[in-house]
């Protein structure tokens, strides 16, 4: 119950290689995720460094005393400003800052490595699609040749001019040529999916090949 092979040849990519690289760096999911991880790690580091800053606490209170329901005998109001300057907390701040710095450096290195490899990854996926697309033309030409060869061998076999082995060999060649066409179409779609995964969007509509 396999679906029939698509008779429409795959279209040319709607973006150039240079545009694809630029788009991948700006909108590609893995590159955006790497930048977000770096930003999150940098924010964590800034938060850990903030533990060295003094903290200010401002509080206010109002107390009224009396033996009656509406007290008026004594009213005391106070405002308190507390300044706390952390000096030593058994090195926990230093450990937290060091861990945060290392995480930030690792995230930065991952992001830089991905961006340096963007040209290679996009080019590989881009050229894989173009190669697979060109392979379809070759496999279809080979299929036409195999189909004609099988027709000739079948006619010769019916007339007694050839043996069953030659007919079977032509039949095997035709089957292999048909399989090559399907494999080339699959490779084209797989290469397109790889490029779309890097770019983070579809290059063609769902109806397009």
PDB file of C-alpha atoms in Angstrom:
ATOM      1  CA  UNK A   1       0.000   0.000   0.000  1.00  0.00           C
ATOM      2  CA  UNK A   2       2.865   2.374  -0.670  1.00  0.00           C
ATOM      3  CA  UNK A   3       1.989   5.826  -1.952  1.00  0.00           C
ATOM      4  CA  UNK A   4       2.741   6.378  -5.636  1.00  0.00           C
ATOM      5  CA  UNK A   5       5.907   8.231  -6.483  1.00  0.00           C
ATOM      6  CA  UNK A   6       5.550  11.958  -7.034  1.00  0.00           C
ATOM      7  CA  UNK A   7       5.633  12.762 -10.748  1.00  0.00           C
ATOM      8  CA  UNK A   8       6.434  16.443 -10.187  1.00  0.00           C
ATOM      9  CA  UNK A   9      10.191  17.094 -10.162  1.00  0.00           C
ATOM     10  CA  UNK A  10      11.533  18.887  -7.068  1.00  0.00           C
ATOM     11  CA  UNK A  11      11.814  22.637  -7.455  1.00  0.00           C
ATOM     12  CA  UNK A  12      14.917  24.757  -7.231  1.00  0.00           C
ATOM     13  CA  UNK A  13      15.586  26.158  -3.758  1.00  0.00           C
ATOM     14  CA  UNK A  14      14.019  29.622  -3.314  1.00  0.00           C
ATOM     15  CA  UNK A  15      17.039  30.984  -1.407  1.00  0.00           C
ATOM     16  CA  UNK A  16      20.679  31.335  -2.285  1.00  0.00           C
ATOM     17  CA  UNK A  17      23.402  29.696  -0.226  1.00  0.00           C
ATOM     18  CA  UNK A  18      24.553  33.019   1.225  1.00  0.00           C
ATOM     19  CA  UNK A  19      21.003  33.964   2.215  1.00  0.00           C
ATOM     20  CA  UNK A  20      20.473  30.540   3.753  1.00  0.00           C
ATOM     21  CA  UNK A  21      23.573  30.935   5.926  1.00  0.00           C
ATOM     22  CA  UNK A  22      22.500  34.398   7.057  1.00  0.00           C
ATOM     23  CA  UNK A  23      18.970  33.208   7.812  1.00  0.00           C
ATOM     24  CA  UNK A  24      20.239  30.204   9.741  1.00  0.00           C
ATOM     25  CA  UNK A  25      22.413  32.381  11.975  1.00  0.00           C
ATOM     26  CA  UNK A  26      19.575  34.797  12.700  1.00  0.00           C
ATOM     27  CA  UNK A  27      16.538  32.486  12.834  1.00  0.00           C
ATOM     28  CA  UNK A  28      17.830  28.921  13.031  1.00  0.00           C
ATOM     29  CA  UNK A  29      16.452  27.112  16.103  1.00  0.00           C
ATOM     30  CA  UNK A  30      19.742  25.657  17.289  1.00  0.00           C
ATOM     31  CA  UNK A  31      21.556  28.983  16.942  1.00  0.00           C
ATOM     32  CA  UNK A  32      18.782  30.914  18.701  1.00  0.00           C
ATOM     33  CA  UNK A  33      18.749  28.324  21.484  1.00  0.00           C
ATOM     34  CA  UNK A  34      22.522  28.618  21.875  1.00  0.00           C
ATOM     35  CA  UNK A  35      22.302  32.416  22.140  1.00  0.00           C
ATOM     36  CA  UNK A  36      19.467  32.133  24.656  1.00  0.00           C
ATOM     37  CA  UNK A  37      21.496  29.703  26.762  1.00  0.00           C
ATOM     38  CA  UNK A  38      24.430  32.111  26.743  1.00  0.00           C
ATOM     39  CA  UNK A  39      22.213  35.021  27.774  1.00  0.00           C
ATOM     40  CA  UNK A  40      20.646  32.962  30.560  1.00  0.00           C
ATOM     41  CA  UNK A  41      24.077  31.920  31.830  1.00  0.00           C
ATOM     42  CA  UNK A  42      25.271  35.553  31.744  1.00  0.00           C
ATOM     43  CA  UNK A  43      22.195  36.648  33.703  1.00  0.00           C
ATOM     44  CA  UNK A  44      22.852  33.954  36.300  1.00  0.00           C
ATOM     45  CA  UNK A  45      26.406  35.205  36.639  1.00  0.00           C
ATOM     46  CA  UNK A  46      25.231  38.774  37.163  1.00  0.00           C
ATOM     47  CA  UNK A  47      22.800  37.548  39.795  1.00  0.00           C
ATOM     48  CA  UNK A  48      25.547  35.654  41.607  1.00  0.00           C
ATOM     49  CA  UNK A  49      27.768  38.735  41.611  1.00  0.00           C
ATOM     50  CA  UNK A  50      24.911  40.741  43.080  1.00  0.00           C
ATOM     51  CA  UNK A  51      25.357  38.826  46.342  1.00  0.00           C
ATOM     52  CA  UNK A  52      28.404  41.033  47.018  1.00  0.00           C
ATOM     53  CA  UNK A  53      26.292  44.203  47.093  1.00  0.00           C
ATOM     54  CA  UNK A  54      24.875  45.534  50.357  1.00  0.00           C
ATOM     55  CA  UNK A  55      21.160  45.193  50.970  1.00  0.00           C
ATOM     56  CA  UNK A  56      18.874  47.912  52.318  1.00  0.00           C
ATOM     57  CA  UNK A  57      15.715  47.192  54.276  1.00  0.00           C
ATOM     58  CA  UNK A  58      13.203  49.920  55.069  1.00  0.00           C
ATOM     59  CA  UNK A  59      10.391  49.139  57.513  1.00  0.00           C
ATOM     60  CA  UNK A  60       7.738  51.241  59.273  1.00  0.00           C
ATOM     61  CA  UNK A  61       5.454  50.561  62.245  1.00  0.00           C
ATOM     62  CA  UNK A  62       2.672  52.339  64.079  1.00  0.00           C
ATOM     63  CA  UNK A  63       1.478  51.224  67.535  1.00  0.00           C
ATOM     64  CA  UNK A  64      -1.441  52.632  69.553  1.00  0.00           C
ATOM     65  CA  UNK A  65      -2.202  51.676  73.197  1.00  0.00           C
ATOM     66  CA  UNK A  66      -5.313  52.277  75.273  1.00  0.00           C
ATOM     67  CA  UNK A  67      -7.956  50.447  77.301  1.00  0.00           C
ATOM     68  CA  UNK A  68     -10.777  51.658  75.086  1.00  0.00           C
ATOM     69  CA  UNK A  69     -11.997  50.344  71.771  1.00  0.00           C
ATOM     70  CA  UNK A  70     -10.755  53.446  69.939  1.00  0.00           C
ATOM     71  CA  UNK A  71      -7.300  53.926  71.478  1.00  0.00           C
ATOM     72  CA  UNK A  72      -6.015  57.445  71.963  1.00  0.00           C
ATOM     73  CA  UNK A  73      -3.790  57.165  75.016  1.00  0.00           C
ATOM     74  CA  UNK A  74      -0.488  56.482  73.328  1.00  0.00           C
ATOM     75  CA  UNK A  75       0.584  56.425  69.659  1.00  0.00           C
ATOM     76  CA  UNK A  76       4.087  55.319  68.654  1.00  0.00           C
ATOM     77  CA  UNK A  77       5.378  55.417  65.080  1.00  0.00           C
ATOM     78  CA  UNK A  78       8.774  54.228  63.918  1.00  0.00           C
ATOM     79  CA  UNK A  79      10.742  53.996  60.686  1.00  0.00           C
ATOM     80  CA  UNK A  80      13.739  51.658  60.481  1.00  0.00           C
ATOM     81  CA  UNK A  81      16.436  51.568  57.809  1.00  0.00           C
ATOM     82  CA  UNK A  82      18.710  48.526  57.938  1.00  0.00           C
ATOM     83  CA  UNK A  83      21.893  48.231  55.897  1.00  0.00           C
ATOM     84  CA  UNK A  84      23.423  44.766  55.575  1.00  0.00           C
ATOM     85  CA  UNK A  85      26.911  44.359  54.122  1.00  0.00           C
ATOM     86  CA  UNK A  86      27.821  40.684  53.555  1.00  0.00           C
ATOM     87  CA  UNK A  87      31.511  40.097  54.195  1.00  0.00           C
ATOM     88  CA  UNK A  88      31.967  36.341  54.495  1.00  0.00           C
ATOM     89  CA  UNK A  89      29.509  33.485  54.086  1.00  0.00           C
ATOM     90  CA  UNK A  90      31.932  30.537  54.185  1.00  0.00           C
ATOM     91  CA  UNK A  91      32.796  30.996  50.505  1.00  0.00           C
ATOM     92  CA  UNK A  92      29.364  30.105  49.163  1.00  0.00           C
ATOM     93  CA  UNK A  93      29.184  33.280  47.090  1.00  0.00           C
ATOM     94  CA  UNK A  94      32.596  32.649  45.564  1.00  0.00           C
ATOM     95  CA  UNK A  95      31.609  29.105  44.630  1.00  0.00           C
ATOM     96  CA  UNK A  96      28.338  30.290  43.089  1.00  0.00           C
ATOM     97  CA  UNK A  97      30.110  33.009  41.084  1.00  0.00           C
ATOM     98  CA  UNK A  98      32.742  30.554  39.834  1.00  0.00           C
ATOM     99  CA  UNK A  99      30.130  28.009  38.780  1.00  0.00           C
ATOM    100  CA  UNK A 100      28.081  30.683  37.039  1.00  0.00           C
ATOM    101  CA  UNK A 101      31.158  32.005  35.228  1.00  0.00           C
ATOM    102  CA  UNK A 102      32.107  28.532  34.016  1.00  0.00           C
ATOM    103  CA  UNK A 103      28.546  27.899  32.793  1.00  0.00           C
ATOM    104  CA  UNK A 104      28.591  31.230  30.974  1.00  0.00           C
ATOM    105  CA  UNK A 105      31.931  30.408  29.317  1.00  0.00           C
ATOM    106  CA  UNK A 106      30.697  26.968  28.253  1.00  0.00           C
ATOM    107  CA  UNK A 107      27.493  28.414  26.791  1.00  0.00           C
ATOM    108  CA  UNK A 108      29.512  31.076  24.983  1.00  0.00           C
ATOM    109  CA  UNK A 109      31.873  28.461  23.531  1.00  0.00           C
ATOM    110  CA  UNK A 110      28.955  26.315  22.331  1.00  0.00           C
ATOM    111  CA  UNK A 111      27.309  29.315  20.675  1.00  0.00           C
ATOM    112  CA  UNK A 112      30.545  30.385  18.978  1.00  0.00           C
ATOM    113  CA  UNK A 113      31.245  26.848  17.777  1.00  0.00           C
ATOM    114  CA  UNK A 114      27.770  26.541  16.270  1.00  0.00           C
ATOM    115  CA  UNK A 115      28.075  29.876  14.517  1.00  0.00           C
ATOM    116  CA  UNK A 116      31.489  28.975  13.117  1.00  0.00           C
ATOM    117  CA  UNK A 117      30.056  25.728  11.781  1.00  0.00           C
ATOM    118  CA  UNK A 118      26.966  27.362  10.295  1.00  0.00           C
ATOM    119  CA  UNK A 119      28.534  27.823   6.866  1.00  0.00           C
ATOM    120  CA  UNK A 120      29.609  24.185   6.777  1.00  0.00           C
ATOM    121  CA  UNK A 121      26.256  22.798   7.996  1.00  0.00           C
ATOM    122  CA  UNK A 122      24.106  24.935   5.707  1.00  0.00           C
ATOM    123  CA  UNK A 123      26.358  24.300   2.705  1.00  0.00           C
ATOM    124  CA  UNK A 124      26.263  20.560   3.334  1.00  0.00           C
ATOM    125  CA  UNK A 125      22.460  20.486   3.535  1.00  0.00           C
ATOM    126  CA  UNK A 126      22.085  22.910   0.616  1.00  0.00           C
ATOM    127  CA  UNK A 127      24.351  20.951  -1.708  1.00  0.00           C
ATOM    128  CA  UNK A 128      22.844  17.641  -0.576  1.00  0.00           C
ATOM    129  CA  UNK A 129      19.467  18.807  -1.853  1.00  0.00           C
ATOM    130  CA  UNK A 130      20.905  20.039  -5.148  1.00  0.00           C
ATOM    131  CA  UNK A 131      22.816  16.791  -5.637  1.00  0.00           C
ATOM    132  CA  UNK A 132      19.787  14.651  -4.847  1.00  0.00           C
ATOM    133  CA  UNK A 133      17.685  16.791  -7.174  1.00  0.00           C
ATOM    134  CA  UNK A 134      20.171  16.243 -10.008  1.00  0.00           C
ATOM    135  CA  UNK A 135      20.295  12.517  -9.218  1.00  0.00           C
ATOM    136  CA  UNK A 136      16.567  12.249  -9.934  1.00  0.00           C
ATOM    137  CA  UNK A 137      17.167  13.235 -13.561  1.00  0.00           C
ATOM    138  CA  UNK A 138      19.889  10.598 -13.889  1.00  0.00           C
ATOM    139  CA  UNK A 139      17.808   7.848 -12.315  1.00  0.00           C
ATOM    140  CA  UNK A 140      14.829   8.693 -14.514  1.00  0.00           C
ATOM    141  CA  UNK A 141      17.020   8.491 -17.594  1.00  0.00           C
ATOM    142  CA  UNK A 142      18.358   5.147 -16.370  1.00  0.00           C
ATOM    143  CA  UNK A 143      14.771   3.985 -15.798  1.00  0.00           C
ATOM    144  CA  UNK A 144      13.826   4.851 -19.359  1.00  0.00           C
ATOM    145  CA  UNK A 145      16.815   2.878 -20.629  1.00  0.00           C
ATOM    146  CA  UNK A 146      16.010  -0.094 -18.386  1.00  0.00           C
ATOM    147  CA  UNK A 147      12.371  -0.033 -19.483  1.00  0.00           C
ATOM    148  CA  UNK A 148      13.340  -0.070 -23.152  1.00  0.00           C
ATOM    149  CA  UNK A 149      15.915  -2.798 -22.564  1.00  0.00           C
ATOM    150  CA  UNK A 150      13.305  -4.958 -20.844  1.00  0.00           C
ATOM    151  CA  UNK A 151      10.840  -4.398 -23.670  1.00  0.00           C
ATOM    152  CA  UNK A 152      13.429  -5.451 -26.248  1.00  0.00           C
ATOM    153  CA  UNK A 153      14.518  -8.500 -24.246  1.00  0.00           C
ATOM    154  CA  UNK A 154      10.915  -9.563 -23.740  1.00  0.00           C
ATOM    155  CA  UNK A 155      10.223  -9.265 -27.472  1.00  0.00           C
ATOM    156  CA  UNK A 156      13.374 -11.236 -28.282  1.00  0.00           C
ATOM    157  CA  UNK A 157      12.493 -13.904 -25.731  1.00  0.00           C
ATOM    158  CA  UNK A 158       9.016 -14.319 -27.209  1.00  0.00           C
ATOM    159  CA  UNK A 159      10.565 -14.750 -30.644  1.00  0.00           C
ATOM    160  CA  UNK A 160      13.113 -17.245 -29.306  1.00  0.00           C
ATOM    161  CA  UNK A 161      16.121 -15.024 -30.001  1.00  0.00           C
ATOM    162  CA  UNK A 162      17.315 -14.892 -26.378  1.00  0.00           C
ATOM    163  CA  UNK A 163      17.300 -16.946 -23.192  1.00  0.00           C
ATOM    164  CA  UNK A 164      15.261 -16.660 -20.037  1.00  0.00           C
ATOM    165  CA  UNK A 165      18.387 -15.592 -18.138  1.00  0.00           C
ATOM    166  CA  UNK A 166      18.800 -12.492 -20.284  1.00  0.00           C
ATOM    167  CA  UNK A 167      15.117 -11.644 -19.811  1.00  0.00           C
ATOM    168  CA  UNK A 168      15.428 -12.052 -16.052  1.00  0.00           C
ATOM    169  CA  UNK A 169      18.540  -9.900 -16.032  1.00  0.00           C
ATOM    170  CA  UNK A 170      16.659  -7.149 -17.886  1.00  0.00           C
ATOM    171  CA  UNK A 171      13.771  -7.493 -15.430  1.00  0.00           C
ATOM    172  CA  UNK A 172      16.144  -7.164 -12.466  1.00  0.00           C
ATOM    173  CA  UNK A 173      17.726  -4.110 -14.058  1.00  0.00           C
ATOM    174  CA  UNK A 174      14.292  -2.521 -14.511  1.00  0.00           C
ATOM    175  CA  UNK A 175      13.336  -3.214 -10.906  1.00  0.00           C
ATOM    176  CA  UNK A 176      16.591  -1.724  -9.678  1.00  0.00           C
ATOM    177  CA  UNK A 177      16.111   1.362 -11.848  1.00  0.00           C
ATOM    178  CA  UNK A 178      12.630   1.838 -10.396  1.00  0.00           C
ATOM    179  CA  UNK A 179      14.029   1.499  -6.870  1.00  0.00           C
ATOM    180  CA  UNK A 180      16.750   4.034  -7.684  1.00  0.00           C
ATOM    181  CA  UNK A 181      14.122   6.578  -8.757  1.00  0.00           C
ATOM    182  CA  UNK A 182      12.245   6.137  -5.490  1.00  0.00           C
ATOM    183  CA  UNK A 183      15.462   6.334  -3.470  1.00  0.00           C
ATOM    184  CA  UNK A 184      16.501   9.521  -5.254  1.00  0.00           C
ATOM    185  CA  UNK A 185      13.124  11.104  -4.498  1.00  0.00           C
ATOM    186  CA  UNK A 186      13.451  10.059  -0.854  1.00  0.00           C
ATOM    187  CA  UNK A 187      16.973  11.486  -0.659  1.00  0.00           C
ATOM    188  CA  UNK A 188      15.729  14.782  -2.057  1.00  0.00           C
ATOM    189  CA  UNK A 189      12.994  15.074   0.546  1.00  0.00           C
ATOM    190  CA  UNK A 190      15.378  14.040   3.315  1.00  0.00           C
ATOM    191  CA  UNK A 191      17.934  16.653   2.267  1.00  0.00           C
ATOM    192  CA  UNK A 192      15.201  19.301   2.093  1.00  0.00           C
ATOM    193  CA  UNK A 193      14.017  18.365   5.584  1.00  0.00           C
ATOM    194  CA  UNK A 194      17.568  18.706   6.893  1.00  0.00           C
ATOM    195  CA  UNK A 195      17.940  22.174   5.414  1.00  0.00           C
ATOM    196  CA  UNK A 196      14.529  23.260   6.713  1.00  0.00           C
ATOM    197  CA  UNK A 197      15.455  22.008  10.187  1.00  0.00           C
ATOM    198  CA  UNK A 198      18.536  24.224  10.162  1.00  0.00           C
ATOM    199  CA  UNK A 199      16.626  27.265   8.894  1.00  0.00           C
ATOM    200  CA  UNK A 200      13.646  26.695  11.163  1.00  0.00           C
ATOM    201  CA  UNK A 201      10.992  27.107   8.464  1.00  0.00           C
ATOM    202  CA  UNK A 202       9.536  25.414   5.411  1.00  0.00           C
ATOM    203  CA  UNK A 203      10.998  26.387   2.070  1.00  0.00           C
ATOM    204  CA  UNK A 204       8.003  25.096   0.120  1.00  0.00           C
ATOM    205  CA  UNK A 205       4.342  24.679   0.911  1.00  0.00           C
ATOM    206  CA  UNK A 206       3.090  21.264   1.952  1.00  0.00           C
ATOM    207  CA  UNK A 207       1.684  20.666  -1.509  1.00  0.00           C
ATOM    208  CA  UNK A 208       5.040  21.384  -3.159  1.00  0.00           C
ATOM    209  CA  UNK A 209       7.605  18.558  -3.526  1.00  0.00           C
TER     210      UNK A 209
END
